[in-house]
Every structure is written in C-alpha cells, then in structure tokens.
Short mmCIF file of C-alpha atoms and ligand atoms in Angstrom, two decimals:
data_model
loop_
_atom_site.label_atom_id
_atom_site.label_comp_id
_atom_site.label_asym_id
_atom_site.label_seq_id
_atom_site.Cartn_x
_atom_site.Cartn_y
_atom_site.Cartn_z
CA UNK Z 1 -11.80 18.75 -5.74
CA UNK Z 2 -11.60 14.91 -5.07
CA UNK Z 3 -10.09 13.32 -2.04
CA UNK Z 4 -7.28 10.49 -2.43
CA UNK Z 5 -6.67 9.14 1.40
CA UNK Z 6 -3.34 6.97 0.73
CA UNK Z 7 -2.77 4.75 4.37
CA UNK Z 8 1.55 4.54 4.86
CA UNK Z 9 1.96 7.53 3.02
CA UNK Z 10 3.93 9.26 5.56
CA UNK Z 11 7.57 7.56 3.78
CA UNK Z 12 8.14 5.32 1.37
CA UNK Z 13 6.13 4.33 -1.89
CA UNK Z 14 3.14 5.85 0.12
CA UNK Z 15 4.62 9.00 0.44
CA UNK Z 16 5.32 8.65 -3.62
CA UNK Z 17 1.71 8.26 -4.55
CA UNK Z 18 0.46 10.77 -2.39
CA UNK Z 19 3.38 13.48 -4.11
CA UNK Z 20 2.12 12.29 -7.30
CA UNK Z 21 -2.10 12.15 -6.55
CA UNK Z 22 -2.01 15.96 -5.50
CA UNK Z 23 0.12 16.62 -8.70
CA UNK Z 24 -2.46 15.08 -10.79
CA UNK Z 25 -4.80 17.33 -8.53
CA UNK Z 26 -6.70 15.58 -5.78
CA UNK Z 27 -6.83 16.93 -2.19
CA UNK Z 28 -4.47 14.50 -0.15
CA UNK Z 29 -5.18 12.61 3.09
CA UNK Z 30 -1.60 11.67 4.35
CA UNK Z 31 -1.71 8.99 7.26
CA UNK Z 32 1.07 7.52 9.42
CA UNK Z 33 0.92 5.08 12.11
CA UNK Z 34 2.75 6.79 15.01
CA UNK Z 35 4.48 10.32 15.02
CA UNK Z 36 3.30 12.93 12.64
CA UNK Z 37 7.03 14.27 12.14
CA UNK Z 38 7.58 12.19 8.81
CA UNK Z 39 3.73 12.84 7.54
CA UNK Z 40 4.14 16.32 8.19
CA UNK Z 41 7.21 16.35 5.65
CA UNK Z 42 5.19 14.58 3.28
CA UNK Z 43 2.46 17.01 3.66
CA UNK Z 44 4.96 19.79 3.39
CA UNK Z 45 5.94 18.77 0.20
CA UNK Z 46 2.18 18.61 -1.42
CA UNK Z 47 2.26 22.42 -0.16
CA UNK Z 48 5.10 23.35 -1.42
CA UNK Z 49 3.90 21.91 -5.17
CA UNK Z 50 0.68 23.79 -4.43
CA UNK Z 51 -1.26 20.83 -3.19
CA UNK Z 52 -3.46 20.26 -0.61
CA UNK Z 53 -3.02 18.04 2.79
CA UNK Z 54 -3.75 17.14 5.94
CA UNK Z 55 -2.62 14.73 8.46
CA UNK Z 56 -4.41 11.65 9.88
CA UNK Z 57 -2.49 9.41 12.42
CA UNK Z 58 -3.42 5.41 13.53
CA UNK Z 59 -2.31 2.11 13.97
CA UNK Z 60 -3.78 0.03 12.02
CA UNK Z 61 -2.61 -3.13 13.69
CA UNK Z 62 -4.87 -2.19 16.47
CA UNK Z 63 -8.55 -2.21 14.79
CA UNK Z 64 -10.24 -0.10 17.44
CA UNK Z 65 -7.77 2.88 15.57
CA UNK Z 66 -8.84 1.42 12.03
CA UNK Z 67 -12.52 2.04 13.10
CA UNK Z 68 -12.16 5.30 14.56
CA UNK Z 69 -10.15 6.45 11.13
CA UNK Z 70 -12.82 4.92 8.94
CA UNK Z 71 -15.33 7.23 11.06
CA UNK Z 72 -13.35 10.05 10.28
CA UNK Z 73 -12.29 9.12 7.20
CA UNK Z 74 -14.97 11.60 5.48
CA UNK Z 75 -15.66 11.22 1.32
CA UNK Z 76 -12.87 9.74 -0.59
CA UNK Z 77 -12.32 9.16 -4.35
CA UNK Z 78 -9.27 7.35 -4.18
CA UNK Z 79 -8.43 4.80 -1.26
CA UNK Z 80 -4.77 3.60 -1.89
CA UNK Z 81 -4.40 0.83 0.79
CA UNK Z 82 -0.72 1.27 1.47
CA UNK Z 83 0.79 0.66 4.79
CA UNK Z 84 1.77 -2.85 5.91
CA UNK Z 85 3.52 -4.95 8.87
CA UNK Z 86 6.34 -7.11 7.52
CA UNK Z 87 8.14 -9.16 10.29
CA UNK Z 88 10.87 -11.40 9.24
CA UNK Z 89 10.10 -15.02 11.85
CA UNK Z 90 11.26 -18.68 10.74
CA UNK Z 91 7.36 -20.11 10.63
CA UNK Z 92 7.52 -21.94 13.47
CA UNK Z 93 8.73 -18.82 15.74
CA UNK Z 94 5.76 -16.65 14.82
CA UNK Z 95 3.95 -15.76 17.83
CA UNK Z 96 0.09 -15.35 17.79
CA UNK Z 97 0.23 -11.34 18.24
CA UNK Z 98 2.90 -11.32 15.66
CA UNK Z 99 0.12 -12.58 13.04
CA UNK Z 100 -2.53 -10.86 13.97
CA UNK Z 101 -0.79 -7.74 13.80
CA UNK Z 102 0.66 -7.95 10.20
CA UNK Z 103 -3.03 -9.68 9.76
CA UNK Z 104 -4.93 -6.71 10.97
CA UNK Z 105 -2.83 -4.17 9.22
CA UNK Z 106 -2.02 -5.98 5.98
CA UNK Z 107 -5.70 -7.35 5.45
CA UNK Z 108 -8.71 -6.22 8.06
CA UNK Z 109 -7.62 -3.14 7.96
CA UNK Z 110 -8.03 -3.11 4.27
CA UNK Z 111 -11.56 -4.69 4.00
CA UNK Z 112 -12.54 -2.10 6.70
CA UNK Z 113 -11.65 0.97 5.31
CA UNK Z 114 -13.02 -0.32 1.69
CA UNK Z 115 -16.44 -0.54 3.57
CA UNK Z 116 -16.33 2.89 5.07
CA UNK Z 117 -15.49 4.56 1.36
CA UNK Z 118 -17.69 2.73 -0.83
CA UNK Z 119 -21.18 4.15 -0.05
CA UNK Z 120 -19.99 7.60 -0.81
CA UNK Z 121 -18.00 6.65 -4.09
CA UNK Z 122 -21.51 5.00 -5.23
CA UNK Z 123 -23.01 8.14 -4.48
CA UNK Z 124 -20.73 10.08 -6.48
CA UNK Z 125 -21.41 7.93 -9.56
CA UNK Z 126 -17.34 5.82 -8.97
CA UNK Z 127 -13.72 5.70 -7.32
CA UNK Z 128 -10.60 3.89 -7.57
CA UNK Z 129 -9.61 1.09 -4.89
CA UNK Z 130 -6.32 -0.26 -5.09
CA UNK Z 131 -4.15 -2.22 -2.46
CA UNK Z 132 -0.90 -2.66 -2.31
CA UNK Z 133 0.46 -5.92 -2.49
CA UNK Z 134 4.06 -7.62 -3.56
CA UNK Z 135 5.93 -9.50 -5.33
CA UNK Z 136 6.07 -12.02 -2.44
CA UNK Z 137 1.87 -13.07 -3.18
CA UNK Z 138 3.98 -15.07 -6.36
CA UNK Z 139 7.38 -15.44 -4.27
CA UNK Z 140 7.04 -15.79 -1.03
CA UNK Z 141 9.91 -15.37 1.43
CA UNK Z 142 10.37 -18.42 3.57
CA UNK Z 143 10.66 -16.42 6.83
CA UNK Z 144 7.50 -14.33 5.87
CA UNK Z 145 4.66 -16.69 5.72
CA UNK Z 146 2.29 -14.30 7.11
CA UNK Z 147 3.16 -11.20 5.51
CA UNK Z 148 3.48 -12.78 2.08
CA UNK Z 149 -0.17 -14.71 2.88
CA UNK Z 150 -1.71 -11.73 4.09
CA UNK Z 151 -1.24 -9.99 1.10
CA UNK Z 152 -2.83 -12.45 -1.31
CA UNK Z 153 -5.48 -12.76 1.04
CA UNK Z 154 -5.96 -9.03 0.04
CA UNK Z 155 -5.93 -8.95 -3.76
CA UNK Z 156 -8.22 -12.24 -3.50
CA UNK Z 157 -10.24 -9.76 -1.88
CA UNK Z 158 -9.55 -7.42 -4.63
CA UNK Z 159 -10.55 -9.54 -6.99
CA UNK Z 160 -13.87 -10.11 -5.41
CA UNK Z 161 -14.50 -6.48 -5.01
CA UNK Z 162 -13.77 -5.45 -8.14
CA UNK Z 163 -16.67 -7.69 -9.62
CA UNK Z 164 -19.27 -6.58 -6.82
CA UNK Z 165 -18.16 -2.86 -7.26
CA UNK Z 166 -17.99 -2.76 -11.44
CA UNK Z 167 -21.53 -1.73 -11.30
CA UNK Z 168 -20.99 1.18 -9.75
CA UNK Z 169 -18.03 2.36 -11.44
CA UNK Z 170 -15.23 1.80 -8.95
CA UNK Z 171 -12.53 0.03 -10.33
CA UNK Z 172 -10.41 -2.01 -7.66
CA UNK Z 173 -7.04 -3.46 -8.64
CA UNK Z 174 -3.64 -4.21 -6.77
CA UNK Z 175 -0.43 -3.05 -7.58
CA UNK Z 176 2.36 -4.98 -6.33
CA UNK Z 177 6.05 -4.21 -6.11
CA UNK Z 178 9.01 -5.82 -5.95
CA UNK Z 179 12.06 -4.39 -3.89
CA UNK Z 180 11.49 -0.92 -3.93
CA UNK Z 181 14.42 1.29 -2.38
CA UNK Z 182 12.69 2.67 1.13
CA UNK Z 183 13.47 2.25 4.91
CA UNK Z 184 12.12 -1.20 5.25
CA UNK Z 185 14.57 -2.83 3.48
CA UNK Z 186 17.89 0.00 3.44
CA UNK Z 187 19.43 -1.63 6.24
CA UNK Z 188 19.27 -5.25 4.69
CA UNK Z 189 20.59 -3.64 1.18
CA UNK Z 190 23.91 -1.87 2.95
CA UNK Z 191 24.76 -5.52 3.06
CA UNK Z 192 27.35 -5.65 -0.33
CA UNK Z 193 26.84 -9.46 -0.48
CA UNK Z 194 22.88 -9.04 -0.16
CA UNK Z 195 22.75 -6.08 -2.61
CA UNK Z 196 23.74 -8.47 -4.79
CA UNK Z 197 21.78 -11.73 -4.33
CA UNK Z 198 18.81 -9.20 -4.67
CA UNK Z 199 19.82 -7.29 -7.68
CA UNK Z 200 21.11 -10.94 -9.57
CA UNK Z 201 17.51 -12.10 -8.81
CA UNK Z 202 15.91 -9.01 -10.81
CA UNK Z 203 15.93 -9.30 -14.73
CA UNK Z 204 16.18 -5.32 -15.04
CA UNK Z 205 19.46 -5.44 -12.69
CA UNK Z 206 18.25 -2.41 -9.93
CA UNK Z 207 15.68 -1.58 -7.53
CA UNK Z 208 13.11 0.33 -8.32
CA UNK Z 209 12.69 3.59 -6.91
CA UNK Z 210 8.82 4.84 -4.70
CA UNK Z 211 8.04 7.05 -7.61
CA UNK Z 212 7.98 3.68 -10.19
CA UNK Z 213 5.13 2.55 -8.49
CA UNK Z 214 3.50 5.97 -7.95
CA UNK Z 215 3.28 6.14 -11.69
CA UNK Z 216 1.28 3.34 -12.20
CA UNK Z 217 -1.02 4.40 -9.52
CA UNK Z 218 -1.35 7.33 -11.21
CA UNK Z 219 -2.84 5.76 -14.80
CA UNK Z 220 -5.07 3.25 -12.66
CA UNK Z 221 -6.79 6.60 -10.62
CA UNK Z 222 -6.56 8.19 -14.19
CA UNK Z 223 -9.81 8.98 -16.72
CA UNK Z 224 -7.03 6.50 -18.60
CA UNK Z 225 -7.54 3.62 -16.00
CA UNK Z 226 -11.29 3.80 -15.72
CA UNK Z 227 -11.83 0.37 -17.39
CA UNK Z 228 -8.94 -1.57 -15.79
CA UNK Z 229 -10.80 -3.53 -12.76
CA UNK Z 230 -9.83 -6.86 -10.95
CA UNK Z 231 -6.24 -6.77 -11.80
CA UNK Z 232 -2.92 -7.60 -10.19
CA UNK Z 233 -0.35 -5.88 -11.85
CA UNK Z 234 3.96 -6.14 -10.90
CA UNK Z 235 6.16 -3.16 -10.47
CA UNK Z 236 9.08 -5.39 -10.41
CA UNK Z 237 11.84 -5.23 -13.01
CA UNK Z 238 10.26 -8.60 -13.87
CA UNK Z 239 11.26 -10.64 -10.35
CA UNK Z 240 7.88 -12.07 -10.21
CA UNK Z 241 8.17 -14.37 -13.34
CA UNK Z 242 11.64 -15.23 -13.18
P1 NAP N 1 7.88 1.83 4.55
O1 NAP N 1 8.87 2.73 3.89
O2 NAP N 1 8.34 0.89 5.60
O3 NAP N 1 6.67 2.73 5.10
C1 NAP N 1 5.63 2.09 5.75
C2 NAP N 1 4.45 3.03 5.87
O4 NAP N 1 3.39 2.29 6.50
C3 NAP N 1 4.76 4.22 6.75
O5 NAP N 1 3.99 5.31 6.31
C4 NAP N 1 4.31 3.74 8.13
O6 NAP N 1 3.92 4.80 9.00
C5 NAP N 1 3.09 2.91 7.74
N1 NAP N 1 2.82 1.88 8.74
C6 NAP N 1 3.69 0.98 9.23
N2 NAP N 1 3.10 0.24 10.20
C7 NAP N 1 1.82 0.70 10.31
C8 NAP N 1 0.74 0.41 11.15
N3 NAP N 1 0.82 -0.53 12.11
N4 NAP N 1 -0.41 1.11 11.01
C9 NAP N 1 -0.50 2.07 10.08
N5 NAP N 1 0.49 2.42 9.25
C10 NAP N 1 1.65 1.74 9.37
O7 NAP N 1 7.13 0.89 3.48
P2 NAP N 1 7.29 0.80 1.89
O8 NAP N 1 8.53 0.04 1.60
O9 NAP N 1 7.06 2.12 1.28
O10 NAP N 1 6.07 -0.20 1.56
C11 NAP N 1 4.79 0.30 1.19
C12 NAP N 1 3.95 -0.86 0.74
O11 NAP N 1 4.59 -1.56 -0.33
C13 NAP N 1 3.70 -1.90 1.83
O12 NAP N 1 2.40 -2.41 1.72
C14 NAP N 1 4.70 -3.00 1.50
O13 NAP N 1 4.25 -4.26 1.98
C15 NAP N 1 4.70 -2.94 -0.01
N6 NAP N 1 5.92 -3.48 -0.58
C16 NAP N 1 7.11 -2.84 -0.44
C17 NAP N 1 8.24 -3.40 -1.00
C18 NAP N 1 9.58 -2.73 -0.91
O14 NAP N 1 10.57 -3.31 -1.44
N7 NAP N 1 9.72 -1.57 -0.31
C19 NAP N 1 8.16 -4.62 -1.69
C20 NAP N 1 6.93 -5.23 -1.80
C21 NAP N 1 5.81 -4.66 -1.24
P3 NAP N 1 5.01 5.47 10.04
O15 NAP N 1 5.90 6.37 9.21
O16 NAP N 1 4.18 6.24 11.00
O17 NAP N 1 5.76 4.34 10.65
#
C-alpha cells in the first residue's frame, strides 16, 4: 500500500485531500501543528471509510520540529505540502518573527520535507510532490506581502524540482486555490458586506468548497496525472485571471 503524508491535513482543504487520498487507496499520514483533537477526527473519518491513518503532530514554523518530522517521516509516495501561516500586517508593521514564521512554514518547511522523501520515491521507481499555493502568488493581498511571497517562492521551487526530479519519475506541481470555505477565512466571510466584495470578485459567483481542490489532487497523484510535471494550476472559480 503507498503512503500519502498530507502536512495541515488535520481541517480544512488538508483534511479534504487526505479523505479523498485514502479513498483512492493510499495509507494516510494526517499531521497537525498543535493538538491532535481535530487530526484525530480527520483520522476517524479515513477509518470509518475503511482507510488507514495515523497521526503525526509539529510546528512547522519552528524547523527543529520540521527536522525531527522529516526523520520520522518514513517512505512516502505522495507529499502534499499543505499547511501554511497567513498573518494579515500592513508591510511596514511586519515584525521579523512574524516573517520568518510564515517563511519557515510556508517555504523551508517545504524544501525540507521534499529532501527527506525524495531518495525513497527514486528508489521506488517515482512519487507525486505537490505544494499548495494560492491565488494570491498572481494577486497578492496588500496586507500579506509575506504570505503571498512565500508562496511563489515555493512553486518557483516547484518549478525547479519538477525538472531535476522528471528523471526519476516524480512529478511535482502546485495547486493553488482561491477562497476556499475553511476556518481561516469563516470569520472574515460572516461579514455580509465582505461576503460580497469576495464573491463579486469571483467569475463563478461562490467559494469553493475543500473537496474542489481535493479533486484535483486526486488526478495529479493519479496513473492519469503521471505526465503533468512543473505546473501551477488555479482552483479558483477563475479569480486569478480576472
Ligand atoms: P486551515 O483551515 O486554516 O488549516 C490549516 C492547517 O494547517 C491545519 O491543519 C493546521 O493545523 C495547519 N497548520 C497551521 N499552522 C501550522 C504550523 N505552524 N505548522 C504546521 N501546521 C500548521 O487552512 P486551509 O484554508 O485549509 O488552507 C490550506 C492551504 O491552502 C494553505 O496552504 C493555504 O495557504 C492555502 N490556501 C487556502 C485558501 C482558502 O481560501 N482557504 C486560499 C488560498 C490558499 P492545526 O489544526 O493543528 O492548527
């Protein structure tokens, strides 16, 4: 059985892929950043589809706990690089923790846990990379500089990989929403006034939903998706190209 380790899947879109990886039949690494209560749900609900989970638990702001995870991290197929820092700052309040945090999460983070799968997937003949970015690498959010940079930083990254990795049969590619209903933005969305700046500013009218983007995650991981490699592709109702 191969292993897909999805980082941030304990809620939101993460939680979605990892549902839909251990539908499509791969063993399930579920990872969270602080408690386990909300990664335990998610790994109840592989179980209770007749999937297979277990739990692992860092901060990946903090790369000490990114090392330690890639240690343990054991032979993985799929590495969805999920989980992100978002802080909302005018630019010139951002404080030098601030950005390294969302930097370490969003981006270091990423490039070290790519290096800790990689030898195995060449050993096993491929694998699927993919990173989650957003809709902010084309539209960035003037009070999110570092957030929105630190995730083009990662699918130039992506890009780069995906060339150097080809070889070996690991396809790398980004998939990159736009607002996506979840817990980082509900509060800002209960706003009436808000809703509906955001929804005006989306051709398709609505948010999308966690499970929009796990389907696309599911083709790229896919037999289907084994010669897509080095791309950047919108889950976005079409925000990015308004
Ligand atoms: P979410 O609902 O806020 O969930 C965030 C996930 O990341 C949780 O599993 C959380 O773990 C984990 N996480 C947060 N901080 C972490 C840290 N320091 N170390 C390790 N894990 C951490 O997020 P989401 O809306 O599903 O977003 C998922 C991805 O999509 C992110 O990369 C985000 O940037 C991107 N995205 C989302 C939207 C959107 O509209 N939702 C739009 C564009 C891009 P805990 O449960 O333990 O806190």
């Amino acid at each position: 059985m191969k292993t897909a380790f999805i980082t941030g899947s304990s809620r939101g879109i993460g939680r979605a892929v990892a549902i839909r990886l251990a539908k499509d039949g791969y063993r399930i690494i579920v990872h969270g950043a602080g408690t386990t209560e909300k990664a335990l749900e998610t790994k109840k609900i592989i179980e209770e589809n007749g999937g297979i989970a277990e739990i692992m638990i860092a901060d990946l702001s903090d790369l000490e706990q990114t090392k330690k995870l890639a240690a343990s991290v054991g032979n993985v197929d799929v590495l969805i690089l999920n989980a992100s820092i978002q802080y909302k700052t005018p630019w010139q309040e951002i404080s030098e923790r601030a950005c390294y945090e969302q930097l370490n999460c969003n981006f270091v983070s990423s490039l070290l846990l790519i290096q800790s799968v990689v030898p195995y997937m060449k050993s096993a003949g491929g694998g699927r990379i993919i990173t989650i970015g957003s809709v902010q690498e084309r539209k960035p959010h003037p009070d999110m500089v570092v957030y929105s940079a630190s995730k083009a930083a990662q699918t130039n990254m992506m890009q780069s990989l995906s060339l150097q990795l080809a070889p070996f049969g690991i396809t790398v590619n980004n998939v990159a929403p736009g607002v996506i209903y979840t817990d980082r933005n509900k509060e800002a969305l209960s706003d009436p006034a808000y809703a509906k700046k955001v929804t005006d500013s989306i051709p398709m009218g609505y948010y999308g939903e966690p499970e929009d983007c796990a389907g696309l995650v599911s083709l790229l991981c896919s037999e289907g998706g084994r010669y897509i490699t080095g791309q950047s592709i919108f889950v976005d109702g079409g925000k990015g190209i308004q």
